[in-house]
Every structure is written in C-alpha cells, then in structure tokens.
C-alpha cells in the first residue's frame, strides 16, 4: 500500500519457487511480494491443522490481497507465455514469407527469361522470313517470272505484313532490364528498326526507356526496344575537334554536320537574359551539338546575379550522361558568371 500511495516509490519483489523453496533471483517490478510462510511451514512438515489454524487468524483483507496478487501473477505468467508464443509464430511467419519471396522471385526470373527468349526467337524468325521472301522475289525477278509492275506491289505487301508481325512482337517486348545483350551506350551506332535507319545514340533515359538518336541531321526520341546495335554506319561520320577559333577535322563516328554549321559553331553560349524555363531547351540543344561536334570545353555564360540560373545549370549538367566534368570559370574566363563544361 505504501508504494502505491507514495510518489517516487514502486513495488518490487524477487520471485520464489514454491516447489524448491528457493528464490529464482528474478526481479518483478510493479507487484508486491506475497508471504510464503505457510507454504514453507507445510513443506517442512508442520502439521496441516496447525498451518490451517494459523491461516484463520489472518485478516480477510490480507487473504484477499494475497489472492489478488496470486491471480495477477498467474495472468502475468500467462501473458508472458503467450507473448513468447507470438514471437515464435512471428519468426516462423517471417521465415515462411522469405521462402515465398524467394520462390516468387525465381518464378519471376524464369518468366522474364521465357519472355526474352520468345521475343528474341520471334525477331529471329521475322528476319529469316523477310530474308527468304526477298531472296525469292529476287530469284523470280531474275528468271523473269515477275514483271517490274508486279514486283513493287509485292514488295509493299511483304513490308506491310512484316510491319503487322513487328507490331505483334512489340506486344511481348521484355522489360528494359532484360535487354542486357545490347549494353547500349552513348556514342553507339544503332539501327532504328521501325524506320530501318541507322544513327548514333546521343543520350539515354533508363527511366522513360527511350534514347535520343541522331539520324543524319535530325535527332529523334526512340524507344530502346526499337533499336539494335550495329558495328558501324554505311558511311563513317566525322568528328571536328575545336582548335583556337576553328575546327580540326578528324575521324570519330559521333555525327556528321553540315560544313556551314561547323564553321559558325561557337564554344560559348550566353543565357544571361533567359529564364530557367527558356534556358533549359536552348542549353540542351547547344550541348548536344557541342558533343556531336566534339567541341570541349564549352563556356556557359549565365551571369552572376543571385546564382539561381547558375545553380540550375549545374543541376542540369549533373543529369547529362556525356558531360565529363564542369567547374566555375577562373577570373580570366568570367569567374562565377561562367561554368566551364567538359564533354
């Protein structure tokens, strides 16, 4: 009672084994201890009549309190036991969950592998069928079984059928992580299958599963599932290295630009008077051209101001894969108003 009524005091007891008549040295906080004198006396051989008579002298409040403490103790032990059972069940459920996850992952991997093999096999069959059909038409043409007038429509019909088959194949295209055999990178030569055109990859977005491909003088956003790596283009493009105020022509393979564009291209761009929204597409186009021309470094003039445009430029450069590095300009280059960018 004292502990319950006095602030800063709580009950505690050392557990006692009534069978062995020895303390367990397990401390219980929050419950008062109960007297085990009658149990010990009985265990030691004192006559039951004597023990019973002694118990009859106890006040009813004491007997009720001991009974209540005993009931609380039984409930506490039961809760502890159930808690242990719950912990064991929880551990078992975690093990079962982990096993199921492993099995599901294995099933998913097998599913992806089957889809990939089906996709590759379908493409292979389509290419073989196209090749056989073209060879057959060519042989018929050589043997003059086909007239020039009938050859054109026949080829068109064959191409239309091929397109229909391609559209069906695209429906079973594997996810991006399955296209591991391509290992596409910026600067790779690729064939855009839907257009039957070759070009060079200038940027890749794994998030949108698209890449930007330079075909002749045009840049196109193409699905990564619509491209196929090739060894080289029919005509090797040229690279122009920046030297002084002009360009030194040398072989690279990134792109081929018109001579007029090469002569007028500058290794600096000013976006000082533009807002962030206006500057972003302008700068992106400029950097793409600089990369394809092999111009490095380039000087982005954004001005000093409050540094908002400068910070946005750096964020943008961080996201462009072909940017090797960039730094703030030194005093001669324009200081913090210029970002020197290496491609």
Tab-separated table of C-alpha atoms in Angstrom:
chain	number	residue	atom	x	y	z
A	1	UNK	CA	0.000	0.000	0.000
A	2	UNK	CA	2.821	2.365	0.881
A	3	UNK	CA	4.364	2.054	-2.585
A	4	UNK	CA	1.040	2.728	-4.317
A	5	UNK	CA	0.328	5.799	-2.192
A	6	UNK	CA	3.815	7.318	-2.092
A	7	UNK	CA	5.179	9.286	-5.060
A	8	UNK	CA	8.581	8.114	-6.324
A	9	UNK	CA	8.176	4.614	-4.824
A	10	UNK	CA	7.158	1.408	-6.591
A	11	UNK	CA	6.731	-2.209	-5.574
A	12	UNK	CA	9.287	-4.871	-6.466
A	13	UNK	CA	9.911	-8.450	-5.454
A	14	UNK	CA	12.240	-11.376	-6.004
A	15	UNK	CA	10.442	-14.418	-7.399
A	16	UNK	CA	10.258	-17.538	-5.242
A	17	UNK	CA	9.942	-21.145	-6.425
A	18	UNK	CA	7.304	-22.755	-4.208
A	19	UNK	CA	8.371	-26.270	-5.248
A	20	UNK	CA	12.075	-25.998	-4.437
A	21	UNK	CA	11.562	-23.355	-1.721
A	22	UNK	CA	14.372	-21.335	-3.286
A	23	UNK	CA	14.460	-17.811	-4.769
A	24	UNK	CA	14.792	-17.592	-8.568
A	25	UNK	CA	16.520	-14.183	-8.306
A	26	UNK	CA	14.158	-12.879	-10.994
A	27	UNK	CA	13.022	-9.385	-10.062
A	28	UNK	CA	9.456	-8.301	-10.861
A	29	UNK	CA	8.785	-4.569	-10.875
A	30	UNK	CA	5.287	-3.292	-10.100
A	31	UNK	CA	3.983	-6.151	-7.974
A	32	UNK	CA	4.369	-6.548	-4.197
A	33	UNK	CA	5.727	-9.787	-2.814
A	34	UNK	CA	3.481	-12.249	-1.042
A	35	UNK	CA	4.201	-14.208	2.123
A	36	UNK	CA	5.183	-17.845	1.573
A	37	UNK	CA	5.468	-18.651	5.305
A	38	UNK	CA	2.531	-21.077	5.370
A	39	UNK	CA	3.734	-22.909	2.248
A	40	UNK	CA	7.267	-23.233	3.637
A	41	UNK	CA	5.951	-24.416	7.043
A	42	UNK	CA	3.806	-27.059	5.386
A	43	UNK	CA	6.695	-28.221	3.153
A	44	UNK	CA	8.939	-28.508	6.215
A	45	UNK	CA	6.439	-30.927	7.831
A	46	UNK	CA	4.420	-28.742	10.174
A	47	UNK	CA	1.031	-30.292	10.861
A	48	UNK	CA	-1.680	-29.196	8.445
A	49	UNK	CA	-4.054	-28.459	11.345
A	50	UNK	CA	-1.557	-26.030	12.838
A	51	UNK	CA	-0.986	-24.305	9.487
A	52	UNK	CA	-4.724	-24.050	8.824
A	53	UNK	CA	-5.406	-22.646	12.289
A	54	UNK	CA	-2.638	-20.068	11.837
A	55	UNK	CA	-4.116	-19.024	8.481
A	56	UNK	CA	-7.509	-18.492	10.136
A	57	UNK	CA	-6.042	-15.725	12.260
A	58	UNK	CA	-5.150	-13.662	9.155
A	59	UNK	CA	-7.368	-10.639	8.405
A	60	UNK	CA	-9.711	-11.094	5.425
A	61	UNK	CA	-8.117	-8.085	3.686
A	62	UNK	CA	-4.722	-9.828	3.792
A	63	UNK	CA	-6.178	-13.047	2.389
A	64	UNK	CA	-7.963	-11.134	-0.409
A	65	UNK	CA	-4.812	-9.147	-1.196
A	66	UNK	CA	-2.719	-12.326	-1.428
A	67	UNK	CA	-5.352	-13.966	-3.636
A	68	UNK	CA	-5.429	-10.901	-5.896
A	69	UNK	CA	-1.633	-10.810	-6.143
A	70	UNK	CA	-1.620	-14.529	-6.943
A	71	UNK	CA	-4.242	-14.029	-9.668
A	72	UNK	CA	-2.289	-11.103	-11.150
A	73	UNK	CA	0.871	-13.224	-11.103
A	74	UNK	CA	-0.872	-16.095	-12.900
A	75	UNK	CA	-2.195	-13.674	-15.533
A	76	UNK	CA	1.271	-12.152	-15.931
A	77	UNK	CA	2.848	-15.569	-16.483
A	78	UNK	CA	0.116	-16.479	-18.970
A	79	UNK	CA	0.640	-13.215	-20.886
A	80	UNK	CA	4.402	-13.786	-20.909
A	81	UNK	CA	3.907	-17.313	-22.227
A	82	UNK	CA	1.512	-16.113	-24.938
A	83	UNK	CA	3.909	-13.319	-25.841
A	84	UNK	CA	6.699	-15.872	-26.308
A	85	UNK	CA	4.404	-17.977	-28.490
A	86	UNK	CA	3.557	-14.891	-30.562
A	87	UNK	CA	7.274	-14.124	-31.009
A	88	UNK	CA	7.925	-17.696	-32.149
A	89	UNK	CA	4.968	-17.518	-34.558
A	90	UNK	CA	6.231	-14.166	-35.859
A	91	UNK	CA	9.696	-15.599	-36.537
A	92	UNK	CA	8.150	-18.574	-38.312
A	93	UNK	CA	5.943	-16.311	-40.437
A	94	UNK	CA	8.999	-14.224	-41.404
A	95	UNK	CA	10.836	-17.401	-42.468
A	96	UNK	CA	7.824	-18.561	-44.486
A	97	UNK	CA	7.488	-15.096	-46.075
A	98	UNK	CA	11.180	-15.077	-47.042
A	99	UNK	CA	10.852	-18.544	-48.592
A	100	UNK	CA	7.770	-17.454	-50.559
A	101	UNK	CA	9.511	-14.284	-51.750
A	102	UNK	CA	12.477	-16.331	-52.981
A	103	UNK	CA	10.149	-18.706	-54.812
A	104	UNK	CA	8.198	-15.803	-56.350
A	105	UNK	CA	11.431	-14.092	-57.411
A	106	UNK	CA	12.600	-17.332	-59.007
A	107	UNK	CA	9.285	-17.701	-60.834
A	108	UNK	CA	9.509	-14.057	-61.988
A	109	UNK	CA	13.078	-14.576	-63.229
A	110	UNK	CA	12.032	-17.681	-65.160
A	111	UNK	CA	9.058	-15.775	-66.579
A	112	UNK	CA	11.286	-12.913	-67.734
A	113	UNK	CA	13.758	-15.346	-69.257
A	114	UNK	CA	10.971	-17.082	-71.180
A	115	UNK	CA	9.635	-13.718	-72.416
A	116	UNK	CA	13.130	-12.660	-73.507
A	117	UNK	CA	13.753	-15.926	-75.374
A	118	UNK	CA	10.323	-15.705	-77.025
A	119	UNK	CA	10.980	-12.092	-78.051
A	120	UNK	CA	14.414	-12.899	-79.474
A	121	UNK	CA	13.145	-16.012	-81.261
A	122	UNK	CA	10.236	-14.071	-82.792
A	123	UNK	CA	12.605	-11.374	-84.082
A	124	UNK	CA	14.946	-14.029	-85.467
A	125	UNK	CA	12.096	-15.808	-87.293
A	126	UNK	CA	10.824	-12.499	-88.700
A	127	UNK	CA	14.272	-11.567	-90.062
A	128	UNK	CA	14.752	-15.022	-91.579
A	129	UNK	CA	11.293	-14.916	-93.167
A	130	UNK	CA	11.914	-11.431	-94.581
A	131	UNK	CA	15.261	-12.532	-95.995
A	132	UNK	CA	13.766	-15.652	-97.607
A	133	UNK	CA	10.884	-13.668	-99.103
A	134	UNK	CA	13.232	-11.036	-100.535
A	135	UNK	CA	15.509	-13.729	-101.992
A	136	UNK	CA	12.527	-15.498	-103.523
A	137	UNK	CA	11.259	-12.285	-105.132
A	138	UNK	CA	14.760	-11.567	-106.424
A	139	UNK	CA	15.083	-15.059	-107.955
A	140	UNK	CA	11.666	-14.779	-109.571
A	141	UNK	CA	12.655	-11.383	-110.918
A	142	UNK	CA	15.914	-12.717	-112.385
A	143	UNK	CA	14.088	-15.564	-114.076
A	144	UNK	CA	11.617	-13.005	-115.422
A	145	UNK	CA	8.654	-14.643	-113.707
A	146	UNK	CA	7.876	-11.212	-112.271
A	147	UNK	CA	7.329	-8.000	-114.183
A	148	UNK	CA	8.584	-4.676	-112.852
A	149	UNK	CA	4.973	-3.607	-112.392
A	150	UNK	CA	4.127	-6.573	-110.140
A	151	UNK	CA	7.425	-6.545	-108.192
A	152	UNK	CA	6.734	-3.179	-106.483
A	153	UNK	CA	3.275	-4.055	-105.091
A	154	UNK	CA	4.571	-7.458	-103.984
A	155	UNK	CA	7.396	-5.860	-102.017
A	156	UNK	CA	4.978	-3.347	-100.485
A	157	UNK	CA	2.646	-6.157	-99.459
A	158	UNK	CA	5.532	-8.064	-97.905
A	159	UNK	CA	6.624	-4.961	-95.962
A	160	UNK	CA	3.061	-4.395	-94.727
A	161	UNK	CA	2.857	-7.976	-93.464
A	162	UNK	CA	6.257	-7.587	-91.798
A	163	UNK	CA	5.052	-4.433	-90.042
A	164	UNK	CA	1.966	-6.233	-88.729
A	165	UNK	CA	4.155	-9.027	-87.367
A	166	UNK	CA	6.538	-6.474	-85.818
A	167	UNK	CA	3.621	-4.773	-84.077
A	168	UNK	CA	2.611	-8.110	-82.575
A	169	UNK	CA	6.188	-8.835	-81.474
A	170	UNK	CA	6.405	-5.455	-79.724
A	171	UNK	CA	3.468	-6.509	-77.528
A	172	UNK	CA	5.638	-9.195	-75.918
A	173	UNK	CA	8.689	-6.984	-75.583
A	174	UNK	CA	10.713	-7.766	-72.457
A	175	UNK	CA	11.328	-5.185	-69.738
A	176	UNK	CA	14.339	-2.906	-70.004
A	177	UNK	CA	16.447	-4.905	-67.554
A	178	UNK	CA	16.190	-7.918	-69.850
A	179	UNK	CA	17.840	-6.159	-72.772
A	180	UNK	CA	21.252	-6.886	-71.320
A	181	UNK	CA	22.706	-8.227	-74.535
A	182	UNK	CA	22.573	-4.748	-76.077
A	183	UNK	CA	24.520	-2.814	-73.403
A	184	UNK	CA	23.748	0.379	-75.284
A	185	UNK	CA	25.875	3.415	-74.511
A	186	UNK	CA	26.128	6.995	-75.700
A	187	UNK	CA	28.081	7.072	-78.957
A	188	UNK	CA	26.952	3.587	-80.091
A	189	UNK	CA	25.842	3.004	-83.676
A	190	UNK	CA	22.291	1.645	-83.784
A	191	UNK	CA	19.640	0.602	-86.266
A	192	UNK	CA	16.183	2.075	-85.644
A	193	UNK	CA	14.130	-0.947	-86.655
A	194	UNK	CA	10.799	0.814	-87.221
A	195	UNK	CA	12.454	3.278	-89.623
A	196	UNK	CA	15.140	0.940	-90.969
A	197	UNK	CA	17.603	3.820	-90.454
A	198	UNK	CA	20.992	3.896	-88.766
A	199	UNK	CA	22.159	6.561	-86.357
A	200	UNK	CA	24.136	7.333	-83.217
A	201	UNK	CA	22.910	7.432	-79.617
A	202	UNK	CA	23.451	10.879	-78.083
A	203	UNK	CA	21.565	10.410	-74.797
A	204	UNK	CA	19.786	7.657	-72.857
A	205	UNK	CA	16.947	7.789	-70.330
A	206	UNK	CA	16.507	4.483	-68.470
A	207	UNK	CA	13.525	5.943	-66.611
A	208	UNK	CA	11.461	6.589	-69.756
A	209	UNK	CA	13.059	3.665	-71.644
A	210	UNK	CA	13.940	5.998	-74.502
A	211	UNK	CA	17.111	7.281	-76.105
A	212	UNK	CA	17.892	10.199	-78.382
A	213	UNK	CA	19.299	9.046	-81.729
A	214	UNK	CA	20.998	11.281	-84.297
A	215	UNK	CA	19.916	10.198	-87.792
A	216	UNK	CA	21.552	12.319	-90.477
A	217	UNK	CA	20.870	15.897	-89.296
A	218	UNK	CA	17.853	15.037	-87.163
A	219	UNK	CA	17.576	13.947	-83.533
A	220	UNK	CA	14.754	11.583	-82.683
A	221	UNK	CA	13.467	10.176	-79.389
A	222	UNK	CA	13.308	6.401	-79.872
A	223	UNK	CA	12.208	3.532	-77.605
A	224	UNK	CA	15.162	1.387	-76.513
A	225	UNK	CA	13.173	-1.633	-77.713
A	226	UNK	CA	13.135	-0.228	-81.240
A	227	UNK	CA	16.915	-0.104	-81.645
A	228	UNK	CA	19.586	-2.652	-82.360
A	229	UNK	CA	23.323	-2.185	-82.052
A	230	UNK	CA	25.304	-2.286	-85.289
A	231	UNK	CA	29.045	-2.272	-85.899
A	232	UNK	CA	29.126	0.917	-87.947
A	233	UNK	CA	27.152	3.152	-90.273
A	234	UNK	CA	27.283	2.752	-94.031
A	235	UNK	CA	29.322	5.942	-94.184
A	236	UNK	CA	31.613	6.741	-91.293
A	237	UNK	CA	30.803	10.182	-89.871
A	238	UNK	CA	33.436	12.680	-88.927
A	239	UNK	CA	34.421	14.431	-85.751
A	240	UNK	CA	35.618	18.009	-85.539
A	241	UNK	CA	37.969	18.890	-82.699
A	242	UNK	CA	37.960	22.504	-81.556
A	243	UNK	CA	41.301	24.278	-82.052
A	244	UNK	CA	41.500	28.029	-81.488
A	245	UNK	CA	38.717	29.678	-83.467
A	246	UNK	CA	38.245	26.828	-85.947
A	247	UNK	CA	37.885	23.046	-86.111
A	248	UNK	CA	40.315	20.314	-86.992
A	249	UNK	CA	38.679	17.505	-88.927
A	250	UNK	CA	39.360	14.027	-87.573
A	251	UNK	CA	37.648	10.605	-87.559
A	252	UNK	CA	35.370	9.822	-84.632
A	253	UNK	CA	31.990	8.466	-85.552
A	254	UNK	CA	29.758	10.674	-83.421
A	255	UNK	CA	27.984	12.601	-86.105
A	256	UNK	CA	28.214	14.420	-89.428
A	257	UNK	CA	27.192	18.072	-89.598
A	258	UNK	CA	26.895	20.450	-92.483
A	259	UNK	CA	30.067	22.473	-93.105
A	260	UNK	CA	28.203	25.758	-92.570
A	261	UNK	CA	27.134	24.686	-89.087
A	262	UNK	CA	30.664	23.601	-88.204
A	263	UNK	CA	32.110	26.952	-89.273
A	264	UNK	CA	29.578	29.000	-87.315
A	265	UNK	CA	29.509	26.923	-84.130
A	266	UNK	CA	30.949	28.787	-81.112
A	267	UNK	CA	32.459	27.272	-77.994
A	268	UNK	CA	30.432	29.579	-75.740
A	269	UNK	CA	26.755	30.297	-75.185
A	270	UNK	CA	25.118	33.143	-73.265
A	271	UNK	CA	21.834	32.525	-71.444
A	272	UNK	CA	22.008	35.550	-69.130
A	273	UNK	CA	18.805	37.172	-70.355
A	274	UNK	CA	16.753	33.949	-70.265
A	275	UNK	CA	14.527	32.488	-67.560
A	276	UNK	CA	15.197	28.957	-66.324
A	277	UNK	CA	12.362	27.581	-68.475
A	278	UNK	CA	13.667	29.401	-71.563
A	279	UNK	CA	17.306	28.485	-70.934
A	280	UNK	CA	16.820	24.742	-70.441
A	281	UNK	CA	15.904	23.699	-74.046
A	282	UNK	CA	18.368	26.201	-75.550
A	283	UNK	CA	21.238	24.884	-73.441
A	284	UNK	CA	20.290	21.248	-74.026
A	285	UNK	CA	20.333	21.755	-77.821
A	286	UNK	CA	23.653	23.609	-77.643
A	287	UNK	CA	25.322	20.897	-75.530
A	288	UNK	CA	24.021	18.134	-77.827
A	289	UNK	CA	25.536	19.920	-80.826
A	290	UNK	CA	28.807	20.524	-78.976
A	291	UNK	CA	29.036	16.863	-78.031
A	292	UNK	CA	28.328	15.658	-81.561
A	293	UNK	CA	30.898	18.094	-82.983
A	294	UNK	CA	33.494	17.070	-80.388
A	295	UNK	CA	33.816	20.612	-79.004
A	296	UNK	CA	35.244	20.664	-75.475
A	297	UNK	CA	35.364	22.615	-73.256
A	298	UNK	CA	32.436	24.944	-73.784
A	299	UNK	CA	31.689	28.095	-71.785
A	300	UNK	CA	28.157	28.604	-70.444
A	301	UNK	CA	27.668	32.290	-69.620
A	302	UNK	CA	24.813	32.584	-67.113
A	303	UNK	CA	25.914	35.715	-65.263
A	304	UNK	CA	26.386	36.228	-61.532
A	305	UNK	CA	23.156	37.662	-60.122
A	306	UNK	CA	21.689	35.699	-57.205
A	307	UNK	CA	23.059	32.411	-58.535
A	308	UNK	CA	19.658	30.867	-59.323
A	309	UNK	CA	20.393	30.295	-63.020
A	310	UNK	CA	23.933	29.124	-62.213
A	311	UNK	CA	22.605	26.507	-59.771
A	312	UNK	CA	20.018	25.319	-62.290
A	313	UNK	CA	22.713	24.933	-64.964
A	314	UNK	CA	24.799	22.765	-62.616
A	315	UNK	CA	21.779	20.598	-61.791
A	316	UNK	CA	21.147	20.141	-65.495
A	317	UNK	CA	24.787	19.260	-66.214
A	318	UNK	CA	24.728	16.652	-63.438
A	319	UNK	CA	21.931	14.797	-65.255
A	320	UNK	CA	23.518	14.752	-68.740
A	321	UNK	CA	25.452	11.482	-69.157
A	322	UNK	CA	28.008	12.700	-71.707
A	323	UNK	CA	29.196	15.611	-69.533
A	324	UNK	CA	32.580	14.579	-68.120
A	325	UNK	CA	33.004	17.457	-65.655
A	326	UNK	CA	32.368	21.156	-65.121
A	327	UNK	CA	33.786	23.955	-62.999
A	328	UNK	CA	33.352	27.625	-62.208
A	329	UNK	CA	35.346	29.856	-64.530
A	330	UNK	CA	38.529	31.486	-63.278
A	331	UNK	CA	38.987	35.270	-63.219
A	332	UNK	CA	40.069	35.481	-66.879
A	333	UNK	CA	37.181	33.257	-68.003
A	334	UNK	CA	34.454	35.253	-66.244
A	335	UNK	CA	34.528	33.948	-62.668
A	336	UNK	CA	31.296	32.738	-61.081
A	337	UNK	CA	29.327	34.105	-64.023
A	338	UNK	CA	30.635	31.291	-66.255
A	339	UNK	CA	30.543	27.495	-65.979
A	340	UNK	CA	33.289	25.737	-67.962
A	341	UNK	CA	31.969	22.395	-69.182
A	342	UNK	CA	33.967	19.405	-70.459
A	343	UNK	CA	32.305	16.894	-72.808
